[in-house]
CSV table of C-alpha atoms in Angstrom, one decimal:
chain,number,residue,atom,x,y,z
H,1,MET,CA,140.6,-58.4,145.9
H,2,ARG,CA,139.8,-55.0,146.8
H,3,ARG,CA,136.1,-54.9,146.1
H,4,GLU,CA,135.8,-51.0,147.4
H,5,LEU,CA,138.2,-50.2,145.0
H,6,LEU,CA,136.9,-52.1,142.1
H,7,GLN,CA,133.5,-50.6,143.2
H,8,GLU,CA,134.9,-47.1,142.6
H,9,LEU,CA,136.6,-47.9,139.3
H,10,LEU,CA,133.5,-49.2,137.9
H,11,TRP,CA,131.5,-46.0,138.9
H,12,ALA,CA,133.9,-44.0,137.1
H,13,CYS,CA,133.3,-43.1,133.3
H,14,GLY,CA,135.9,-43.4,130.9
H,15,PRO,CA,135.1,-43.4,127.7
H,16,ALA,CA,138.0,-43.9,124.8
H,17,GLY,CA,140.3,-40.7,125.0
H,18,GLN,CA,138.1,-39.2,127.8
H,19,GLU,CA,139.6,-41.9,130.7
H,20,ASN,CA,140.1,-38.6,133.3
H,21,ASP,CA,138.0,-40.1,136.2
H,22,VAL,CA,139.9,-43.3,136.0
H,23,ARG,CA,143.1,-42.1,135.5
H,24,ASP,CA,142.8,-40.3,138.8
H,25,ILE,CA,142.1,-43.5,140.7
H,26,CYS,CA,144.9,-45.3,139.0
H,27,LEU,CA,147.8,-42.2,140.4
H,28,ARG,CA,146.2,-42.1,143.6
H,29,GLU,CA,146.2,-45.9,144.1
H,30,LEU,CA,149.6,-46.8,142.5
H,31,ARG,CA,152.2,-44.0,143.7
H,32,ALA,CA,152.9,-45.6,147.0
H,33,SER,CA,154.0,-48.9,144.9
H,34,VAL,CA,156.4,-47.6,142.1
H,35,ASP,CA,160.1,-45.8,141.9
H,36,GLU,CA,158.5,-42.9,139.5
H,37,MET,CA,155.1,-42.3,137.8
H,38,TRP,CA,154.2,-40.0,135.4
H,39,VAL,CA,151.5,-39.6,132.5
H,40,ASP,CA,152.8,-40.0,128.9
H,41,ASN,CA,151.6,-38.2,126.1
H,42,ALA,CA,149.0,-40.4,125.1
H,43,GLY,CA,147.1,-39.8,128.6
H,44,ASN,CA,148.6,-43.4,129.8
H,45,VAL,CA,149.7,-44.0,133.2
H,46,VAL,CA,153.0,-44.9,134.0
H,47,GLY,CA,154.4,-46.8,136.9
H,48,LEU,CA,157.9,-47.6,137.2
H,49,LEU,CA,159.1,-50.6,139.4
H,50,ARG,CA,163.3,-51.1,138.6
H,51,GLY,CA,164.4,-54.1,138.6
H,52,ASP,CA,167.7,-55.8,140.3
H,53,GLY,CA,169.7,-54.4,137.5
H,54,ALA,CA,168.9,-56.1,134.4
H,55,ALA,CA,169.5,-54.3,130.9
H,56,ASP,CA,167.0,-51.7,129.6
H,57,ASP,CA,165.8,-54.3,126.5
H,58,ALA,CA,164.9,-56.7,129.2
H,59,ALA,CA,162.3,-54.4,130.9
H,60,ILE,CA,158.7,-55.6,130.9
H,61,ARG,CA,155.7,-53.8,130.2
H,62,VAL,CA,152.5,-55.1,132.1
H,63,THR,CA,148.9,-53.3,131.0
H,64,ALA,CA,145.3,-53.1,131.7
H,65,HIS,CA,143.2,-50.4,129.8
H,66,MET,CA,141.2,-47.3,131.5
H,67,ASP,CA,138.8,-46.9,129.0
H,68,GLU,CA,135.5,-48.6,128.4
H,69,LEU,CA,132.9,-49.0,126.0
H,70,SER,CA,130.7,-46.0,125.4
H,71,MET,CA,129.1,-43.8,122.7
H,72,LEU,CA,129.8,-40.9,121.1
H,73,VAL,CA,127.5,-38.1,119.4
H,74,LYS,CA,127.2,-38.4,116.0
H,75,ARG,CA,124.7,-35.7,115.7
H,76,ILE,CA,122.1,-33.6,117.3
H,77,GLY,CA,118.4,-32.9,116.2
H,78,ALA,CA,116.6,-29.8,116.0
H,79,ASP,CA,114.5,-31.0,119.5
H,80,GLY,CA,117.9,-32.1,121.6
H,81,THR,CA,117.6,-36.0,120.3
H,82,LEU,CA,121.2,-37.4,120.6
H,83,TYR,CA,122.3,-39.7,118.0
H,84,LEU,CA,125.2,-41.8,118.2
H,85,THR,CA,127.9,-44.3,117.0
H,86,PRO,CA,129.7,-46.9,119.3
H,87,LEU,CA,133.2,-46.7,120.7
H,88,GLY,CA,134.4,-49.8,120.3
H,89,THR,CA,133.0,-53.2,119.5
H,90,MET,CA,129.0,-53.9,120.6
H,91,TYR,CA,125.5,-52.7,120.4
H,92,PRO,CA,122.6,-51.2,122.0
H,93,GLY,CA,121.4,-54.7,123.1
H,94,ASN,CA,125.0,-55.0,125.2
H,95,PHE,CA,123.5,-52.0,127.5
H,96,GLY,CA,120.2,-52.2,127.4
H,97,LEU,CA,117.9,-49.0,126.9
H,98,GLY,CA,118.1,-47.0,130.3
H,99,PRO,CA,120.1,-44.1,131.8
H,100,VAL,CA,122.9,-42.7,130.5
H,101,THR,CA,125.6,-40.0,131.1
H,102,VAL,CA,126.4,-37.4,129.2
H,103,LEU,CA,129.6,-35.8,129.1
H,104,GLY,CA,129.4,-32.6,128.2
H,105,ASP,CA,132.4,-29.8,128.4
H,106,ARG,CA,130.8,-27.8,131.5
H,107,ASP,CA,128.2,-29.8,132.6
H,108,ARG,CA,127.1,-33.7,132.9
H,109,LEU,CA,123.8,-34.6,132.1
H,110,THR,CA,121.5,-37.1,132.6
H,111,GLY,CA,119.9,-38.9,129.4
H,112,VAL,CA,117.7,-41.9,128.2
H,113,LEU,CA,119.1,-44.5,125.3
H,114,SER,CA,115.5,-44.7,123.9
H,115,LEU,CA,114.3,-47.1,120.7
H,116,GLY,CA,110.6,-45.6,120.8
H,117,SER,CA,107.1,-47.3,121.9
H,118,GLU,CA,106.4,-50.7,121.1
H,119,HIS,CA,102.8,-49.7,120.5
H,120,THR,CA,103.3,-48.5,117.0
H,121,THR,CA,103.0,-50.5,113.7
H,122,ARG,CA,104.9,-51.0,110.7
H,123,GLU,CA,104.3,-46.8,109.7
H,124,SER,CA,107.0,-46.4,112.4
H,125,GLU,CA,109.5,-47.5,110.1
H,126,ARG,CA,112.8,-47.5,112.6
H,127,ILE,CA,110.9,-49.7,115.7
H,128,TRP,CA,109.2,-51.6,113.5
H,129,GLU,CA,112.0,-53.3,111.5
H,130,THR,CA,113.4,-54.4,114.8
H,131,LYS,CA,110.5,-56.4,116.0
H,132,PRO,CA,110.6,-59.8,115.8
H,133,ASP,CA,107.4,-60.1,114.4
H,134,GLY,CA,107.7,-57.3,112.3
H,135,GLY,CA,111.2,-56.5,110.5
H,136,ASP,CA,113.2,-59.2,112.6
H,137,LYS,CA,116.4,-56.9,112.3
H,138,ALA,CA,118.8,-56.5,115.3
H,139,LEU,CA,118.8,-53.6,117.3
H,140,ASP,CA,121.6,-51.3,116.2
H,141,TRP,CA,122.5,-47.9,116.7
H,142,THR,CA,120.6,-46.6,113.9
H,143,HIS,CA,117.4,-47.5,115.5
H,144,VAL,CA,118.9,-45.5,119.0
H,145,TYR,CA,118.7,-42.6,120.5
H,146,VAL,CA,119.8,-40.3,123.7
H,147,PHE,CA,116.9,-38.1,124.6
H,148,THR,CA,117.8,-35.6,126.7
H,149,GLY,CA,114.6,-33.5,127.3
H,150,ARG,CA,117.0,-30.4,126.5
H,151,ASN,CA,117.0,-28.0,123.7
H,152,VAL,CA,119.9,-27.2,121.5
H,153,ASP,CA,120.6,-24.3,123.4
H,154,GLU,CA,120.4,-25.8,126.7
H,155,LEU,CA,122.9,-28.8,125.2
H,156,HIS,CA,125.3,-26.3,124.0
H,157,ALA,CA,125.2,-24.4,127.2
H,158,ALA,CA,126.4,-27.8,129.0
H,159,GLY,CA,129.2,-28.2,126.4
H,160,VAL,CA,127.2,-31.0,124.5
H,161,HIS,CA,127.9,-31.4,120.7
H,162,ILE,CA,129.0,-33.2,118.1
H,163,GLY,CA,131.8,-35.5,119.3
H,164,THR,CA,130.7,-35.1,123.2
H,165,ARG,CA,131.2,-38.9,125.2
H,166,ILE,CA,128.1,-40.9,126.4
H,167,CYS,CA,128.2,-43.8,128.9
H,168,VAL,CA,125.9,-45.7,130.8
H,169,GLU,CA,125.1,-44.1,134.2
H,170,ARG,CA,126.2,-44.8,137.5
H,171,SER,CA,122.9,-46.6,138.5
H,172,LYS,CA,123.3,-49.4,136.1
H,173,ARG,CA,127.2,-50.0,137.4
H,174,THR,CA,126.5,-50.8,140.9
H,175,LEU,CA,128.2,-54.5,141.6
H,176,VAL,CA,125.7,-57.3,142.4
H,177,GLU,CA,126.1,-60.9,143.7
H,178,VAL,CA,125.4,-63.7,142.2
H,179,ALA,CA,126.5,-66.8,144.5
H,180,ASP,CA,130.0,-67.0,144.1
H,181,TYR,CA,130.1,-64.4,141.4
H,182,LEU,CA,130.2,-60.7,140.7
H,183,GLY,CA,128.3,-59.2,137.8
H,184,CYS,CA,128.9,-55.6,136.5
H,185,TYR,CA,128.9,-53.3,133.2
H,186,PHE,CA,132.6,-52.8,132.6
H,187,MET,CA,134.7,-55.2,134.7
H,188,ASP,CA,136.4,-55.0,131.0
H,189,ASP,CA,138.9,-54.1,132.1
H,190,ARG,CA,138.2,-52.3,135.6
H,191,ALA,CA,138.6,-55.8,137.7
H,192,LEU,CA,141.9,-55.7,135.5
H,193,VAL,CA,143.2,-52.2,136.5
H,194,VAL,CA,142.7,-53.7,140.2
H,195,ALA,CA,144.9,-56.7,139.4
H,196,LEU,CA,147.5,-54.6,138.1
H,197,LEU,CA,147.4,-52.1,141.0
H,198,ASP,CA,147.2,-55.0,143.3
H,199,ALA,CA,149.9,-57.0,141.8
H,200,ALA,CA,152.5,-54.0,142.0
H,201,HIS,CA,151.1,-53.1,145.8
H,202,THR,CA,152.1,-56.8,146.2
H,203,LEU,CA,155.4,-56.4,145.0
H,204,ARG,CA,156.4,-53.3,146.9
H,205,GLN,CA,155.1,-54.7,150.2
H,206,ARG,CA,157.5,-58.2,149.7
H,207,GLY,CA,160.2,-55.6,149.3
H,208,ARG,CA,161.9,-58.2,146.4
H,209,ARG,CA,162.7,-56.5,143.3
H,210,PRO,CA,162.0,-58.1,140.0
H,211,VAL,CA,164.6,-59.4,137.6
H,212,ASN,CA,164.0,-56.7,135.3
H,213,ASP,CA,162.4,-53.7,135.2
H,214,VAL,CA,158.6,-53.4,135.5
H,215,TYR,CA,156.3,-50.6,133.7
H,216,PHE,CA,153.0,-50.7,135.1
H,217,VAL,CA,151.0,-49.2,132.2
H,218,PHE,CA,147.2,-48.1,132.2
H,219,THR,CA,146.8,-47.6,129.2
H,220,THR,CA,144.0,-45.2,127.0
H,221,SER,CA,141.9,-46.1,123.7
H,222,GLU,CA,142.2,-49.9,124.2
H,223,GLU,CA,138.8,-50.6,122.3
H,224,VAL,CA,139.0,-48.4,119.6
H,225,GLY,CA,142.3,-50.0,118.6
H,226,GLY,CA,144.8,-50.2,121.1
H,227,ILE,CA,145.9,-46.6,120.9
H,228,GLY,CA,147.6,-46.1,124.4
H,229,GLY,CA,149.1,-49.4,124.4
H,230,ALA,CA,150.8,-49.4,121.0
H,231,TYR,CA,152.4,-46.0,122.0
H,232,ALA,CA,153.7,-47.6,125.4
H,233,ALA,CA,155.0,-50.3,123.7
H,234,ARG,CA,157.3,-48.0,121.2
H,235,THR,CA,158.3,-45.3,123.8
H,236,LEU,CA,159.3,-47.1,126.6
H,237,PRO,CA,162.0,-49.7,127.3
H,238,GLY,CA,161.7,-53.5,126.8
H,239,ASP,CA,160.8,-55.9,124.1
H,240,LEU,CA,158.0,-57.7,125.9
H,241,ILE,CA,154.7,-56.7,126.5
H,242,LEU,CA,151.6,-58.5,128.8
H,243,ALA,CA,148.4,-57.6,128.6
H,244,LEU,CA,145.3,-58.1,131.4
H,245,GLU,CA,142.1,-58.4,129.8
H,246,VAL,CA,138.9,-59.9,130.6
H,247,GLY,CA,138.8,-63.3,128.7
H,248,PRO,CA,135.2,-65.1,127.1
H,249,THR,CA,134.1,-67.9,128.0
H,250,GLU,CA,132.7,-70.0,125.7
H,251,GLY,CA,132.4,-73.7,124.6
H,252,GLU,CA,134.4,-73.2,121.3
H,253,TYR,CA,137.8,-72.3,123.9
H,254,GLU,CA,136.7,-74.9,126.3
H,255,THR,CA,137.1,-72.3,128.7
H,256,SER,CA,134.7,-71.6,131.7
H,257,VAL,CA,134.2,-68.9,134.0
H,258,SER,CA,134.4,-71.0,137.2
H,259,GLY,CA,138.2,-71.9,136.1
H,260,GLY,CA,141.2,-70.5,136.8
H,261,PRO,CA,142.8,-67.2,134.5
H,262,ILE,CA,143.0,-67.8,131.1
H,263,VAL,CA,146.3,-67.7,129.0
H,264,ALA,CA,146.1,-67.2,125.3
H,265,TYR,CA,148.4,-68.5,122.4
H,266,SER,CA,146.7,-66.5,120.1
H,267,ASP,CA,144.3,-64.3,119.1
H,268,ALA,CA,142.6,-62.0,116.1
H,269,MET,CA,145.4,-60.0,115.5
H,270,CYS,CA,148.6,-61.7,116.3
H,271,ILE,CA,150.3,-65.4,117.7
H,272,TYR,CA,151.3,-64.6,121.4
H,273,ASP,CA,155.3,-66.0,122.3
H,274,LYS,CA,154.7,-69.9,123.1
H,275,PRO,CA,157.4,-69.2,125.6
H,276,VAL,CA,155.5,-66.4,127.5
H,277,ALA,CA,152.4,-68.5,127.3
H,278,ASP,CA,153.9,-71.8,128.1
H,279,ARG,CA,155.4,-69.6,131.1
H,280,LEU,CA,152.1,-68.4,132.4
H,281,MET,CA,151.0,-71.7,132.7
H,282,ASP,CA,153.4,-73.1,134.3
H,283,ILE,CA,153.2,-70.9,136.8
H,284,GLY,CA,149.1,-70.9,137.1
H,285,GLU,CA,149.7,-74.6,137.6
H,286,LYS,CA,152.8,-73.9,140.2
H,287,LEU,CA,150.3,-71.9,142.0
H,288,GLY,CA,147.1,-74.5,141.5
H,289,LEU,CA,145.1,-72.1,140.1
H,290,SER,CA,143.9,-74.3,137.0
H,291,PRO,CA,145.1,-72.0,134.3
H,292,GLN,CA,143.3,-72.2,130.6
H,293,PRO,CA,145.1,-72.2,127.5
H,294,ALA,CA,142.8,-70.6,124.8
H,295,VAL,CA,143.0,-70.1,121.0
H,296,LEU,CA,141.0,-66.7,120.8
H,297,GLY,CA,138.7,-65.7,118.1
H,298,ALA,CA,137.2,-62.1,117.3
H,299,PHE,CA,139.2,-61.0,120.4
H,300,GLU,CA,142.3,-58.0,120.3
H,301,SER,CA,144.3,-56.7,123.1
H,302,ASP,CA,146.5,-53.9,123.8
H,303,ALA,CA,149.6,-56.9,123.3
H,304,SER,CA,148.3,-58.6,120.4
H,305,HIS,CA,148.0,-54.5,118.7
H,306,ALA,CA,151.6,-53.6,119.5
H,307,LYS,CA,153.0,-57.1,118.2
H,308,ALA,CA,151.0,-56.8,115.1
H,309,SER,CA,152.1,-53.4,114.4
H,310,GLY,CA,156.0,-54.4,114.7
H,311,LEU,CA,156.2,-52.3,117.9
H,312,VAL,CA,157.3,-54.9,120.0
H,313,ALA,CA,159.4,-58.2,120.1
H,314,ARG,CA,157.2,-60.4,122.2
H,315,ALA,CA,153.7,-60.5,123.6
H,316,GLY,CA,151.7,-62.4,126.0
H,317,LEU,CA,148.0,-62.4,127.1
H,318,LEU,CA,146.5,-63.2,130.8
H,319,CYS,CA,142.6,-62.9,130.7
H,320,LEU,CA,140.5,-63.1,133.7
H,321,PRO,CA,137.4,-65.8,133.0
H,322,THR,CA,134.2,-63.7,132.1
H,323,LEU,CA,131.2,-64.2,130.9
H,324,SER,CA,129.1,-61.8,128.8
H,325,THR,CA,132.1,-60.2,127.7
H,326,HIS,CA,131.4,-57.0,126.2
H,327,GLY,CA,128.1,-57.2,127.9
H,328,TYR,CA,126.7,-57.1,131.9
H,329,GLU,CA,130.0,-59.1,132.7
H,330,VAL,CA,130.1,-61.7,135.4
H,331,ILE,CA,133.3,-62.7,137.0
H,332,HIS,CA,134.5,-65.3,139.9
H,333,ARG,CA,134.9,-63.6,143.1
H,334,ASP,CA,138.2,-64.7,143.7
H,335,ALA,CA,139.5,-64.4,140.1
H,336,ILE,CA,141.1,-60.8,140.6
H,337,ASP,CA,143.3,-62.4,143.1
H,338,ALA,CA,144.2,-65.3,140.7
H,339,VAL,CA,145.5,-63.1,137.8
H,340,ALA,CA,147.6,-60.6,140.4
H,341,GLN,CA,149.3,-63.4,142.0
H,342,MET,CA,150.3,-64.8,138.2
H,343,VAL,CA,151.9,-61.1,137.2
H,344,VAL,CA,153.8,-61.1,140.6
H,345,GLU,CA,155.2,-64.6,140.0
H,346,PHE,CA,155.6,-63.8,136.0
H,347,LEU,CA,157.5,-60.7,137.2
H,348,LEU,CA,159.5,-61.6,140.0
H,349,ASN,CA,161.2,-64.7,137.8
H,350,GLU,CA,160.9,-63.6,134.2
H,351,HIS,CA,164.0,-63.5,132.3
H,352,ALA,CA,164.7,-62.0,129.0
H,353,ASP,CA,165.7,-65.7,127.5
H,354,SER,CA,162.8,-67.3,129.0
H,355,VAL,CA,161.8,-70.0,127.4
H,356,GLY,CA,158.6,-72.4,127.5
H,357,THR,CA,159.0,-76.2,129.0
H,358,ARG,CA,156.1,-77.2,127.0
């Protein structure tokens, strides 16, 4: 696992629909590993590694998404306060109150995601209703705002307006070590971007072509409906899409952050193809990685959106075991390498007519 690359990606802001900073890193890192590379009309980075002569309909798309959970300016108060709506499924408590980066069209500003003073009474209704000894409501986006310290004219000069993206500020995006684990916001999906880049790099280094053409796709706007992945599924050759994602590690799924890569058999959007999932499980076991099968709820991916929309015939999902998904996420330091190894083996041996053995 290239830790420096992971940290660079974690520091890069990439809200849905504005993944430019992450895209530039992907383009730089992917270039030497593929035969062709381009950015499609949805903003996805696509790299083609040609196979050993298989037909187009056997091509495989492997995706990792570039976007991150973030915020969108819903309205601007007369005093320069920014009011928000989320881009993706999370709540203010997932990020915590603190510094944010406001991505103005002409300048990036620092603001503070704020609730207000705890030293208030019921007269401050918005704050009071979030207190356990008050209204006891969960903290939501109607309760918080971004303090900018700037007036409306200054915000306008920076290019801040309704629809401007806001991200967690860089000071909160630095990797921390927790024994054999690494923690940070936005392992979803930056850790999997690293895994996919490493898989492409390994295939090129080995000098052995995959059986089928492979499209490495770094997608846009996954967190708001799998938009870039769906576009790639519709426009690129092939009938199989394999998504790389973080995977929840909870008792209900019998998954653990200390275990091997998670192979999904279904999620909230679709049932993944059994032969694909079986093949991934077989590969993980062959490599000694202790893969974890899972039937996931409250979960979606580029692959499940594409299959549920009828854009692909076959879909699979391989997940990196992650503690506190959509929060401050924790992964094992060896997990990225494990996912990359499984992807490489899958691509080197996957045939269009492959079937599961379970």
